[in-house]
């Protein structure tokens, strides 16, 4: 694996911001706080690798639901759109969420396309008619039985996110004061959920189903 460095900081932290803001919490708190943030944002950007060009492309997607105690995300999709080609070709995706306070989340996950009608009906919303349209052929009518309507499910593998309990004014004050002190601003709670932590959380969710 290639790495990059432009200098050496000796025994000083190479990333002072990360050191000042990183917060270690229990898995439940990290997963639940991330879930609450995603639900509040609702809209995020899904990045896939284009099946046609191999380049990264991003699309705005609305979260329709979550599964496994909030760690796996459900999105509606038109099965005939480019994103389904991308996922079928390379299921590794990234989801990014951002709000006006500068709080953000980045989730790496494995996507799958679900066309099972029971699953589609479970998460179906009449609002999809505004996006799918009725083609007037008695089949492609944007109902729950329309074969164009499917689900993209993203099973989260790792996540990094930053939340702030401070107002934008207080964040600005903290940044200004930190600049004067020459110290990294402590404005966020920077958190990471590892693959092992996601796995253990899913096991808890599965045990509750039994």
Coordinates of N, CA and C in Angstrom, one line a residue:
X1 N 0.8 -1.2 0.0 CA 0.0 0.0 0.0 C 0.9 1.2 0.0
X2 N 0.6 2.2 -0.9 CA 1.4 3.4 -1.0 C 1.0 4.3 0.1
X3 N 2.0 5.1 0.6 CA 1.7 6.1 1.6 C 2.3 7.4 1.2
X4 N 2.0 8.5 1.8 CA 2.5 9.8 1.5 C 2.9 10.6 2.7
X5 N 4.0 11.2 2.7 CA 4.4 12.1 3.8 C 5.3 13.2 3.2
X6 N 5.1 14.4 3.6 CA 5.9 15.5 3.1 C 6.9 16.1 4.1
X7 N 6.8 15.6 5.3 CA 7.7 16.0 6.4 C 7.6 15.1 7.6
X8 N 8.5 15.4 8.6 CA 8.5 14.6 9.8 C 8.2 15.6 11.0
X9 N 7.3 15.2 11.8 CA 7.0 16.0 13.0 C 7.6 15.5 14.3
X10 N 8.5 14.5 14.1 CA 9.2 14.0 15.3 C 8.3 13.4 16.3
X11 N 8.4 13.8 17.5 CA 7.5 13.2 18.6 C 6.2 14.0 18.7
X12 N 6.0 15.0 17.9 CA 4.8 15.8 17.9 C 3.7 15.1 17.0
X13 N 2.4 15.3 17.4 CA 1.4 14.7 16.6 C 1.3 15.2 15.2
X14 N 1.2 14.3 14.2 CA 1.2 14.7 12.8 C -0.1 15.4 12.4
X15 N -1.2 15.0 13.2 CA -2.5 15.6 12.9 C -3.1 16.1 14.2
X16 N -2.7 17.3 14.7 CA -3.2 17.8 15.9 C -4.7 17.9 16.1
X17 N -5.4 18.3 15.0 CA -6.8 18.4 15.0 C -7.5 17.1 15.4
X18 N -7.0 16.0 14.8 CA -7.6 14.7 15.0 C -7.3 14.3 16.5
X19 N -6.1 14.6 17.0 CA -5.8 14.2 18.4 C -6.7 15.0 19.4
X20 N -6.9 16.3 19.0 CA -7.7 17.1 20.0 C -9.2 16.8 20.0
X21 N -9.7 16.3 18.9 CA -11.1 16.1 18.7 C -11.6 14.7 18.8
X22 N -10.7 13.7 18.6 CA -11.1 12.3 18.6 C -11.7 11.9 19.9
X23 N -12.8 11.2 19.9 CA -13.5 10.7 21.1 C -13.8 9.3 21.0
X24 N -13.3 8.5 22.0 CA -13.6 7.1 22.1 C -14.8 6.8 23.0
X25 N -15.8 6.2 22.4 CA -17.1 5.9 23.1 C -17.5 4.5 22.9
X26 N -18.4 4.0 23.7 CA -18.9 2.6 23.5 C -19.6 2.5 22.1
X27 N -19.7 1.3 21.6 CA -20.3 1.1 20.3 C -21.7 1.5 20.2
X28 N -22.5 1.2 21.2 CA -23.9 1.6 21.2 C -24.1 3.1 21.0
X29 N -23.3 3.9 21.8 CA -23.4 5.4 21.7 C -23.0 5.8 20.3
X30 N -21.9 5.3 19.8 CA -21.4 5.7 18.4 C -22.4 5.4 17.3
X31 N -23.0 4.2 17.4 CA -24.0 3.8 16.4 C -25.3 4.6 16.5
X32 N -25.8 4.7 17.7 CA -27.0 5.5 17.9 C -26.9 6.9 17.5
X33 N -25.8 7.6 17.9 CA -25.6 9.0 17.5 C -25.4 9.2 16.0
X34 N -24.7 8.2 15.4 CA -24.6 8.3 13.9 C -26.0 8.1 13.3
X35 N -26.8 7.2 13.8 CA -28.1 7.0 13.2 C -29.0 8.2 13.4
X36 N -28.9 8.8 14.5 CA -29.7 10.1 14.7 C -29.3 11.2 13.8
X37 N -28.0 11.3 13.5 CA -27.5 12.3 12.6 C -27.9 12.0 11.2
X38 N -27.9 10.8 10.8 CA -28.3 10.4 9.4 C -29.8 10.7 9.3
X39 N -30.6 10.3 10.3 CA -32.0 10.6 10.2 C -32.4 12.0 10.1
X40 N -31.6 12.9 10.8 CA -31.8 14.3 10.8 C -31.4 14.9 9.4
X41 N -30.3 14.4 8.8 CA -29.9 14.8 7.5 C -30.9 14.3 6.4
X42 N -31.2 13.1 6.5 CA -32.1 12.4 5.5 C -31.5 12.2 4.2
X43 N -30.9 13.3 3.6 CA -30.3 13.2 2.3 C -28.8 13.1 2.4
X44 N -28.2 12.2 1.6 CA -26.8 12.1 1.6 C -26.3 11.8 0.1
X45 N -25.0 11.8 0.0 CA -24.4 11.5 -1.4 C -23.9 10.1 -1.4
X46 N -24.3 9.3 -2.4 CA -23.8 8.0 -2.5 C -22.8 8.0 -3.7
X47 N -21.6 7.5 -3.4 CA -20.5 7.5 -4.4 C -20.3 6.0 -4.8
X48 N -20.4 5.8 -6.1 CA -20.1 4.5 -6.7 C -19.0 4.7 -7.8
X49 N -18.6 3.5 -8.3 CA -17.6 3.5 -9.4 C -18.4 3.2 -10.7
X50 N -18.3 4.2 -11.6 CA -19.1 4.0 -12.8 C -18.8 2.7 -13.6
X51 N -19.8 1.9 -13.9 CA -19.6 0.7 -14.6 C -19.1 1.0 -16.1
X52 N -19.4 2.2 -16.5 CA -19.1 2.6 -17.9 C -17.7 3.1 -18.0
X53 N -17.3 4.0 -17.1 CA -16.0 4.7 -17.3 C -15.0 4.3 -16.2
X54 N -15.4 3.7 -15.1 CA -14.5 3.4 -14.0 C -14.3 4.6 -13.1
X55 N -14.8 5.7 -13.4 CA -14.6 6.9 -12.6 C -15.6 7.0 -11.4
X56 N -15.3 7.7 -10.3 CA -16.2 7.8 -9.2 C -17.3 8.8 -9.6
X57 N -18.5 8.4 -9.2 CA -19.7 9.3 -9.4 C -20.5 9.4 -8.1
X58 N -21.1 10.5 -7.9 CA -21.9 10.7 -6.7 C -23.3 11.1 -7.0
X59 N -24.3 10.6 -6.3 CA -25.7 11.0 -6.5 C -26.3 11.3 -5.1
X60 N -27.3 12.2 -5.1 CA -28.0 12.5 -3.9 C -29.1 11.4 -3.7
X61 N -29.1 10.9 -2.5 CA -30.1 9.8 -2.2 C -30.8 10.1 -0.9
X62 N -32.0 9.8 -0.8 CA -32.8 9.9 0.5 C -32.9 8.6 1.2
X63 N -32.5 8.6 2.5 CA -32.6 7.4 3.3 C -34.1 7.0 3.5
X64 N -34.4 5.8 3.1 CA -35.8 5.4 3.2 C -36.1 4.7 4.6
X65 N -35.0 4.0 5.0 CA -35.2 3.2 6.3 C -33.8 2.7 6.7
X66 N -33.8 2.1 7.9 CA -32.5 1.4 8.4 C -32.9 0.0 8.8
X67 N -31.9 -0.8 8.9 CA -32.0 -2.2 9.4 C -30.9 -2.5 10.4
X68 N -31.0 -3.6 11.1 CA -30.0 -4.1 12.0 C -29.6 -3.0 13.0
X69 N -30.6 -2.5 13.7 CA -30.4 -1.5 14.8 C -29.7 -0.2 14.2
X70 N -30.1 0.1 13.0 CA -29.6 1.4 12.4 C -28.3 1.4 11.6
X71 N -27.7 0.2 11.5 CA -26.3 0.3 10.8 C -26.4 0.0 9.3
X72 N -27.5 -0.5 8.8 CA -27.6 -0.8 7.4 C -28.7 0.1 6.8
X73 N -28.4 0.8 5.7 CA -29.3 1.8 5.2 C -30.0 1.3 3.9
X74 N -31.3 1.8 3.8 CA -32.1 1.4 2.7 C -32.4 2.6 1.9
X75 N -32.3 2.5 0.6 CA -32.6 3.5 -0.4 C -33.5 3.0 -1.5
X76 N -34.4 3.8 -1.9 CA -35.2 3.4 -3.1 C -34.4 3.7 -4.4
X77 N -34.6 2.9 -5.4 CA -33.9 3.1 -6.7 C -34.8 2.7 -7.9
X78 N -34.5 3.3 -9.0 CA -35.0 2.8 -10.3 C -34.0 1.8 -10.7
X79 N -34.5 0.5 -10.9 CA -33.6 -0.5 -11.3 C -33.0 -0.4 -12.6
X80 N -33.5 0.5 -13.4 CA -33.0 0.8 -14.8 C -32.1 2.0 -14.9
X81 N -31.7 2.5 -13.7 CA -30.8 3.7 -13.7 C -29.3 3.3 -13.7
X82 N -28.5 4.2 -13.9 CA -27.1 4.0 -13.9 C -26.5 3.4 -12.6
X83 N -27.1 3.9 -11.5 CA -26.5 3.5 -10.2 C -26.6 2.0 -10.0
X84 N -27.6 1.3 -10.5 CA -27.7 -0.1 -10.3 C -26.7 -0.9 -11.2
X85 N -26.3 -0.3 -12.3 CA -25.2 -0.9 -13.1 C -23.9 -0.8 -12.4
X86 N -23.7 0.4 -11.7 CA -22.5 0.6 -11.0 C -22.4 -0.4 -9.8
X87 N -23.5 -0.5 -9.1 CA -23.5 -1.4 -7.9 C -23.3 -2.9 -8.3
X88 N -23.9 -3.3 -9.4 CA -23.8 -4.6 -9.9 C -22.3 -4.9 -10.4
X89 N -21.7 -3.9 -10.9 CA -20.3 -4.0 -11.3 C -19.3 -4.0 -10.2
X90 N -19.5 -3.1 -9.2 CA -18.6 -2.9 -8.0 C -19.5 -2.5 -6.8
X91 N -19.8 -3.4 -5.9 CA -20.7 -3.1 -4.8 C -20.1 -2.2 -3.7
X92 N -18.8 -1.9 -3.7 CA -18.3 -1.1 -2.7 C -18.6 0.4 -2.9
X93 N -19.3 1.0 -2.0 CA -19.8 2.4 -2.1 C -19.4 3.2 -0.9
X94 N -19.6 4.5 -1.0 CA -19.4 5.4 0.1 C -20.6 6.3 0.2
X95 N -21.0 6.6 1.5 CA -22.1 7.5 1.7 C -21.6 8.6 2.5
X96 N -22.0 9.8 2.2 CA -21.5 11.0 2.9 C -22.7 11.9 3.2
X97 N -22.7 12.4 4.5 CA -23.8 13.3 5.0 C -23.2 14.5 5.6
X98 N -23.8 15.7 5.4 CA -23.3 16.9 5.9 C -24.5 17.8 6.2
X99 N -24.4 18.6 7.4 CA -25.4 19.6 7.7 C -24.8 21.0 7.7
X100 N -25.7 22.0 8.0 CA -25.2 23.4 7.9 C -24.3 23.7 9.0
X101 N -24.2 22.9 10.1 CA -23.3 23.2 11.2 C -21.8 22.7 10.9
X102 N -21.7 22.0 9.8 CA -20.4 21.4 9.5 C -20.2 20.0 10.0
X103 N -21.3 19.5 10.7 CA -21.2 18.1 11.1 C -21.3 17.2 9.9
X104 N -20.6 16.1 10.0 CA -20.5 15.2 8.8 C -20.3 13.8 9.1
X105 N -20.6 12.9 8.1 CA -20.4 11.5 8.3 C -19.9 10.9 7.0
X106 N -19.0 9.9 7.0 CA -18.6 9.2 5.8 C -18.6 7.7 6.2
X107 N -19.4 7.0 5.4 CA -19.6 5.6 5.6 C -19.2 4.7 4.4
X108 N -18.3 3.8 4.6 CA -17.9 2.9 3.6 C -18.8 1.6 3.8
X109 N -19.3 1.1 2.7 CA -20.2 -0.1 2.8 C -20.3 -0.9 1.6
X110 N -21.0 -2.0 1.7 CA -21.2 -2.9 0.6 C -22.7 -2.8 0.2
X111 N -22.9 -2.5 -1.1 CA -24.3 -2.3 -1.5 C -24.8 -3.5 -2.3
X112 N -26.1 -3.7 -2.2 CA -26.8 -4.8 -2.9 C -28.1 -4.3 -3.4
X113 N -28.5 -4.8 -4.6 CA -29.8 -4.4 -5.2 C -30.8 -5.5 -4.9
X114 N -31.9 -5.0 -4.3 CA -33.0 -5.9 -3.9 C -34.2 -5.7 -4.7
X115 N -34.7 -6.7 -5.4 CA -35.9 -6.5 -6.2 C -37.1 -7.4 -5.7
X116 N -36.9 -8.1 -4.6 CA -37.9 -8.9 -4.0 C -39.1 -8.1 -3.7
X117 N -40.3 -8.4 -4.2 CA -41.5 -7.6 -4.1 C -41.9 -7.4 -2.6
X118 N -41.8 -8.4 -1.8 CA -42.1 -8.2 -0.4 C -41.3 -7.1 0.3
X119 N -40.0 -7.1 0.0 CA -39.1 -6.1 0.5 C -39.4 -4.8 0.0
X120 N -39.7 -4.7 -1.3 CA -40.1 -3.4 -1.9 C -41.3 -2.9 -1.3
X121 N -42.3 -3.7 -1.2 CA -43.6 -3.3 -0.6 C -43.4 -2.8 0.9
X122 N -42.5 -3.5 1.6 CA -42.3 -3.1 3.0 C -41.8 -1.6 3.1
X123 N -41.0 -1.2 2.1 CA -40.5 0.2 2.2 C -41.1 1.1 1.2
X124 N -42.0 0.7 0.5 CA -42.6 1.5 -0.6 C -43.3 2.8 -0.1
X125 N -43.1 3.8 -0.8 CA -43.7 5.1 -0.5 C -44.5 5.7 -1.7
X126 N -45.7 6.1 -1.6 CA -46.4 6.7 -2.7 C -45.7 7.9 -3.4
X127 N -44.8 8.5 -2.6 CA -44.1 9.7 -3.2 C -43.2 9.3 -4.3
X128 N -42.9 8.0 -4.4 CA -42.1 7.5 -5.5 C -42.7 7.8 -6.9
X129 N -44.0 7.9 -6.9 CA -44.7 8.2 -8.2 C -44.2 9.5 -8.8
X130 N -43.8 10.5 -7.9 CA -43.3 11.7 -8.5 C -42.0 11.6 -9.2
X131 N -41.2 10.5 -8.9 CA -39.9 10.3 -9.5 C -40.0 9.2 -10.6
X132 N -40.9 8.3 -10.5 CA -40.9 7.2 -11.5 C -41.9 7.4 -12.6
X133 N -43.0 8.1 -12.3 CA -44.0 8.3 -13.3 C -44.7 7.1 -13.8
X134 N -45.9 7.2 -14.3 CA -46.7 6.2 -14.8 C -46.6 6.1 -16.3
X135 N -46.0 5.1 -16.8 CA -45.8 5.0 -18.3 C -47.0 4.6 -19.1
X136 N -48.1 4.3 -18.3 CA -49.4 4.0 -19.0 C -49.5 2.7 -19.7
X137 N -48.6 1.8 -19.3 CA -48.7 0.4 -20.0 C -49.3 -0.6 -19.0
X138 N -49.8 -0.2 -17.9 CA -50.4 -1.1 -16.9 C -49.4 -1.9 -16.1
X139 N -48.2 -1.7 -16.3 CA -47.1 -2.4 -15.6 C -46.2 -1.4 -14.9
X140 N -45.7 -0.5 -15.6 CA -44.8 0.5 -15.1 C -45.6 1.7 -14.6
X141 N -46.3 1.5 -13.5 CA -47.2 2.6 -13.0 C -46.8 3.2 -11.7
X142 N -45.5 3.0 -11.3 CA -45.0 3.5 -10.1 C -45.6 3.0 -8.8
X143 N -46.4 1.9 -8.9 CA -47.0 1.3 -7.7 C -45.9 0.4 -7.1
X144 N -46.3 -0.2 -6.0 CA -45.3 -1.2 -5.3 C -45.0 -2.4 -6.2
X145 N -45.9 -2.6 -7.2 CA -45.7 -3.8 -8.1 C -44.9 -3.4 -9.3
X146 N -44.5 -2.2 -9.5 CA -43.8 -1.7 -10.6 C -42.4 -2.4 -10.6
X147 N -42.0 -3.2 -11.6 CA -40.7 -3.9 -11.5 C -39.5 -2.9 -11.6
X148 N -39.7 -1.7 -11.9 CA -38.6 -0.7 -11.9 C -38.2 -0.3 -10.5
X149 N -39.1 -0.4 -9.6 CA -38.8 0.0 -8.2 C -38.1 -1.1 -7.5
X150 N -36.9 -0.7 -7.0 CA -36.1 -1.7 -6.2 C -35.5 -1.0 -5.0
X151 N -34.6 -1.7 -4.3 CA -34.0 -1.1 -3.1 C -32.5 -1.3 -3.3
X152 N -31.8 -0.3 -2.9 CA -30.3 -0.4 -2.7 C -30.1 -0.5 -1.2
X153 N -29.6 -1.6 -0.7 CA -29.3 -1.7 0.7 C -27.8 -1.6 0.9
X154 N -27.3 -0.7 1.8 CA -25.9 -0.6 2.0 C -25.6 -1.1 3.4
X155 N -24.8 -2.1 3.5 CA -24.4 -2.7 4.8 C -23.1 -1.9 5.1
X156 N -23.2 -1.1 6.2 CA -22.0 -0.3 6.6 C -20.9 -1.2 7.0
X157 N -19.6 -0.9 6.6 CA -18.4 -1.6 7.0 C -17.6 -0.8 8.0
X158 N -17.4 0.5 7.7 CA -16.7 1.4 8.6 C -17.3 2.8 8.5
X159 N -17.1 3.6 9.5 CA -17.7 4.9 9.4 C -16.8 5.9 10.2
X160 N -16.7 7.1 9.8 CA -16.0 8.2 10.5 C -17.0 9.3 10.4
X161 N -17.2 10.0 11.6 CA -18.1 11.1 11.6 C -17.7 12.1 12.7
X162 N -18.2 13.3 12.5 CA -17.9 14.4 13.5 C -19.2 15.1 13.9
X163 N -19.4 15.2 15.2 CA -20.6 15.9 15.7 C -20.1 17.0 16.6
X164 N -20.9 18.1 16.7 CA -20.6 19.2 17.6 C -21.7 19.6 18.5
X165 N -21.5 19.7 19.8 CA -22.5 20.1 20.7 C -22.6 21.6 20.8
X166 N -21.8 22.3 20.0 CA -21.7 23.8 20.1 C -22.4 24.4 19.0
X167 N -22.9 25.6 19.3 CA -23.6 26.4 18.2 C -22.5 26.9 17.2
X168 N -23.0 27.4 16.1 CA -22.1 27.9 15.1 C -21.3 29.1 15.6
X169 N -22.0 29.9 16.4 CA -21.3 31.1 17.0 C -20.2 30.6 17.9
X170 N -20.5 29.6 18.8 CA -19.4 29.1 19.7 C -18.3 28.4 19.0
X171 N -18.6 27.8 17.9 CA -17.6 27.1 17.1 C -16.6 28.2 16.5
X172 N -17.2 29.3 16.0 CA -16.4 30.4 15.4 C -15.5 31.0 16.5
X173 N -16.1 31.2 17.7 CA -15.3 31.7 18.8 C -14.1 30.8 19.1
X174 N -14.4 29.5 19.2 CA -13.4 28.5 19.5 C -12.3 28.5 18.5
X175 N -12.7 28.6 17.2 CA -11.7 28.6 16.1 C -10.8 29.8 16.2
X176 N -11.4 31.0 16.4 CA -10.7 32.2 16.5 C -9.7 32.2 17.7
X177 N -10.1 31.7 18.8 CA -9.3 31.7 20.0 C -8.1 30.7 19.8
X178 N -8.4 29.5 19.2 CA -7.4 28.5 18.9 C -6.4 29.1 17.9
X179 N -6.8 29.8 17.0 CA -5.9 30.4 16.0 C -4.9 31.4 16.7
X180 N -5.4 32.1 17.7 CA -4.6 33.0 18.4 C -3.6 32.3 19.3
X181 N -4.0 31.2 19.9 CA -3.2 30.4 20.8 C -2.2 29.5 20.0
X182 N -2.5 29.3 18.7 CA -1.7 28.3 17.9 C -2.0 26.9 18.3
X183 N -3.2 26.6 18.7 CA -3.6 25.3 19.1 C -4.8 24.8 18.3
X184 N -4.9 23.5 18.1 CA -6.0 23.0 17.3 C -7.3 23.3 18.0
X185 N -8.3 23.7 17.2 CA -9.7 24.0 17.7 C -10.4 22.7 18.1
X186 N -10.9 22.7 19.3 CA -11.7 21.5 19.8 C -13.2 21.9 19.6
X187 N -13.6 21.6 18.4 CA -15.0 22.0 18.0 C -15.9 20.8 17.7
X188 N -15.3 19.6 17.5 CA -16.1 18.4 17.2 C -15.8 17.2 18.1
X189 N -16.7 16.3 18.1 CA -16.5 15.0 18.6 C -16.2 14.1 17.4
X190 N -15.0 13.7 17.1 CA -14.6 12.9 16.0 C -14.6 11.5 16.4
X191 N -15.4 10.7 15.6 CA -15.6 9.3 16.0 C -15.4 8.3 14.9
X192 N -15.0 7.1 15.2 CA -14.8 6.1 14.1 C -15.5 4.8 14.6
X193 N -16.2 4.1 13.7 CA -16.7 2.8 13.9 C -16.0 1.8 13.0
X194 N -15.4 0.9 13.6 CA -14.6 -0.1 12.9 C -15.4 -1.2 12.3
X195 N -14.8 -2.0 11.4 CA -15.5 -3.1 10.9 C -15.9 -4.2 11.9
X196 N -15.0 -4.3 12.9 CA -15.2 -5.3 14.0 C -16.4 -4.8 14.9
X197 N -16.4 -3.5 15.1 CA -17.5 -3.0 15.9 C -18.9 -3.1 15.2
X198 N -18.9 -2.9 13.9 CA -20.1 -3.1 13.1 C -20.6 -4.6 13.2
X199 N -19.6 -5.5 13.1 CA -19.9 -6.9 13.1 C -20.5 -7.3 14.5
X200 N -19.9 -6.8 15.5 CA -20.5 -7.1 16.9 C -21.9 -6.5 17.1
X201 N -22.1 -5.4 16.5 CA -23.4 -4.7 16.7 C -24.5 -5.5 15.9
X202 N -24.1 -6.0 14.7 CA -25.1 -6.8 13.9 C -25.4 -8.1 14.7
X203 N -24.4 -8.7 15.3 CA -24.6 -9.9 16.1 C -25.6 -9.7 17.2
X204 N -25.6 -8.5 17.8 CA -26.5 -8.2 18.9 C -27.9 -8.0 18.3
X205 N -28.0 -7.4 17.1 CA -29.3 -7.2 16.4 C -29.9 -8.6 16.0
X206 N -29.0 -9.5 15.5 CA -29.5 -10.8 15.1 C -30.0 -11.6 16.3
X207 N -29.3 -11.5 17.4 CA -29.7 -12.3 18.6 C -31.0 -11.8 19.1
X208 N -31.4 -10.6 18.9 CA -32.7 -10.0 19.4 C -33.8 -10.5 18.5
X209 N -33.5 -10.9 17.3 CA -34.6 -11.4 16.4 C -34.9 -12.9 16.7
X210 N -34.0 -13.6 17.4 CA -34.2 -15.0 17.7 C -35.3 -15.2 18.8

